[in-house]
CSV table of C-alpha atoms in Angstrom, one decimal:
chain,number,residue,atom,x,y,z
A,1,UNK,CA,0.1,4.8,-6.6
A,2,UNK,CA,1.2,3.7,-3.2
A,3,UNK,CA,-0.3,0.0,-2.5
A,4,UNK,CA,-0.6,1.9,1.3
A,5,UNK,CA,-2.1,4.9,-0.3
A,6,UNK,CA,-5.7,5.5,0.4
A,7,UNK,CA,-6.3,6.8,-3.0
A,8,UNK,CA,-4.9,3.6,-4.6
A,9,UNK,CA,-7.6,0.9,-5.8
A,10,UNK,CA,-5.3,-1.7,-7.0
A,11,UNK,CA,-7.1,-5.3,-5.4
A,12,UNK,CA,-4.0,-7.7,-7.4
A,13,UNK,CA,-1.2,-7.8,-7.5
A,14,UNK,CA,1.4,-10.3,-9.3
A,15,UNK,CA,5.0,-10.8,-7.9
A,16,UNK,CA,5.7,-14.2,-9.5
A,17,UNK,CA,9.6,-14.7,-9.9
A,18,UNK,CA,11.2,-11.6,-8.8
A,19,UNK,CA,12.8,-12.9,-6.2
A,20,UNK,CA,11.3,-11.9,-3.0
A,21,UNK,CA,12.4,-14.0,0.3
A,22,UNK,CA,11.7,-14.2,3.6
A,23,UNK,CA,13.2,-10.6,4.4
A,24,UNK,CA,11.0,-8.9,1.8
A,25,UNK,CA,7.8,-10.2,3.2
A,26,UNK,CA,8.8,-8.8,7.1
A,27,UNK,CA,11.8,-6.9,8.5
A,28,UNK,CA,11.3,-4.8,11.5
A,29,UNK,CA,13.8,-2.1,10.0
A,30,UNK,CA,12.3,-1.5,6.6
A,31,UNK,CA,9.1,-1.4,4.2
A,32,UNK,CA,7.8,-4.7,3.6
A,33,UNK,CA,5.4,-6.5,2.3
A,34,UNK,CA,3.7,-7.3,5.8
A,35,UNK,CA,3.0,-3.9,6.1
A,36,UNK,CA,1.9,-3.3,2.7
A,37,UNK,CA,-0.8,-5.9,3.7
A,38,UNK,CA,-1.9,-5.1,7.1
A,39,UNK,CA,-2.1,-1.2,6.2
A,40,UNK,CA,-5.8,0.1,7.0
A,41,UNK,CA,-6.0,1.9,3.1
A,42,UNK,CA,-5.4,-1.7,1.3
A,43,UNK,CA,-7.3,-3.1,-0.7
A,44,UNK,CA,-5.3,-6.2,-1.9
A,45,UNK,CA,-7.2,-9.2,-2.2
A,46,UNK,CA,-5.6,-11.1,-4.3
A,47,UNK,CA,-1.7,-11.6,-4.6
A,48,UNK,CA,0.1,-14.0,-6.5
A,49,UNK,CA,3.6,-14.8,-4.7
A,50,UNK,CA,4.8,-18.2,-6.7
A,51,UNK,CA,8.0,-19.0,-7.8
A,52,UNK,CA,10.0,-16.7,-5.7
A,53,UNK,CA,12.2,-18.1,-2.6
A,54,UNK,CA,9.9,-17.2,0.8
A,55,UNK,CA,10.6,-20.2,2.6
A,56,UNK,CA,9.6,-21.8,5.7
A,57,UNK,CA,10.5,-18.4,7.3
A,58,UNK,CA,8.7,-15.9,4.9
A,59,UNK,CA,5.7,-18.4,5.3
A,60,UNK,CA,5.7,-18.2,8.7
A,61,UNK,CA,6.3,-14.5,8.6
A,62,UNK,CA,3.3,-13.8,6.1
A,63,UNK,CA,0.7,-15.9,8.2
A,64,UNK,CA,1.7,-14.4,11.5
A,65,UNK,CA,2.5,-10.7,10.9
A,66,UNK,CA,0.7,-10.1,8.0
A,67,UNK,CA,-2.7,-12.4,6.8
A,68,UNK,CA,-4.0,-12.7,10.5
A,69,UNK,CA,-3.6,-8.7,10.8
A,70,UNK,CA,-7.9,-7.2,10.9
A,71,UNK,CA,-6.6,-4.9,8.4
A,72,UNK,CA,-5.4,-7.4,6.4
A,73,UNK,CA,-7.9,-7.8,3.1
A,74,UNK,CA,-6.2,-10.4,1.3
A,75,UNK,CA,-8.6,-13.7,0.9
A,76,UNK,CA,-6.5,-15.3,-2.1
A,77,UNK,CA,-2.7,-16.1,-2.1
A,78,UNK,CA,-0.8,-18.1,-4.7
A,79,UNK,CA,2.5,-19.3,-2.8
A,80,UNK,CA,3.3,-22.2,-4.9
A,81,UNK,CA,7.3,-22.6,-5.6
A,82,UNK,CA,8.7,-21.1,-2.9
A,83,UNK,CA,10.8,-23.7,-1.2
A,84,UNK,CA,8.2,-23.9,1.6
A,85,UNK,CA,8.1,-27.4,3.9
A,86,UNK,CA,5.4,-28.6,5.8
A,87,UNK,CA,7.1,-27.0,8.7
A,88,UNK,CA,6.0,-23.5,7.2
């Protein structure tokens, strides 16, 4: 199914080292994973987003346009190894 689908159920999702980076989690010009997330029929809780190459940017991108969304149901994220500094 769809993960924006309102017949899918899926609540995890795993995306550990397939190399998503910062354009992957928002562009305004393509499906994203900031979408994915803020879309009123997910269900995603829990995603696991380590070891992939977000960045300061993709960070900054996920918090902003994506995890502060009302829609947005995700309450656990695993972004470790992702070349993200304290100034993301």
């Amino acid at each position: 199914c769809a993960l924006w689908d309102k017949n899918c159920k899926v609540t995890t999702i795993n995306f550990d080292n397939i190399g998503i980076n910062s354009e992957h989690i928002y562009h305004e010009e393509r499906s994203n994973l900031a979408s994915i997330l803020c879309s009123e029929n997910s269900r995603i809780t829990t995603i696991n987003l380590s070891n992939n190459n977000i960045g300061d940017t993709g960070a900054h991108d996920l918090a902003y346009k994506a995890l502060m969304d009302k829609n947005c149901k995700v309450t656990t994220i695993n972004l470790s190894n992702n070349n993200i500094t304290s100034g993301g």
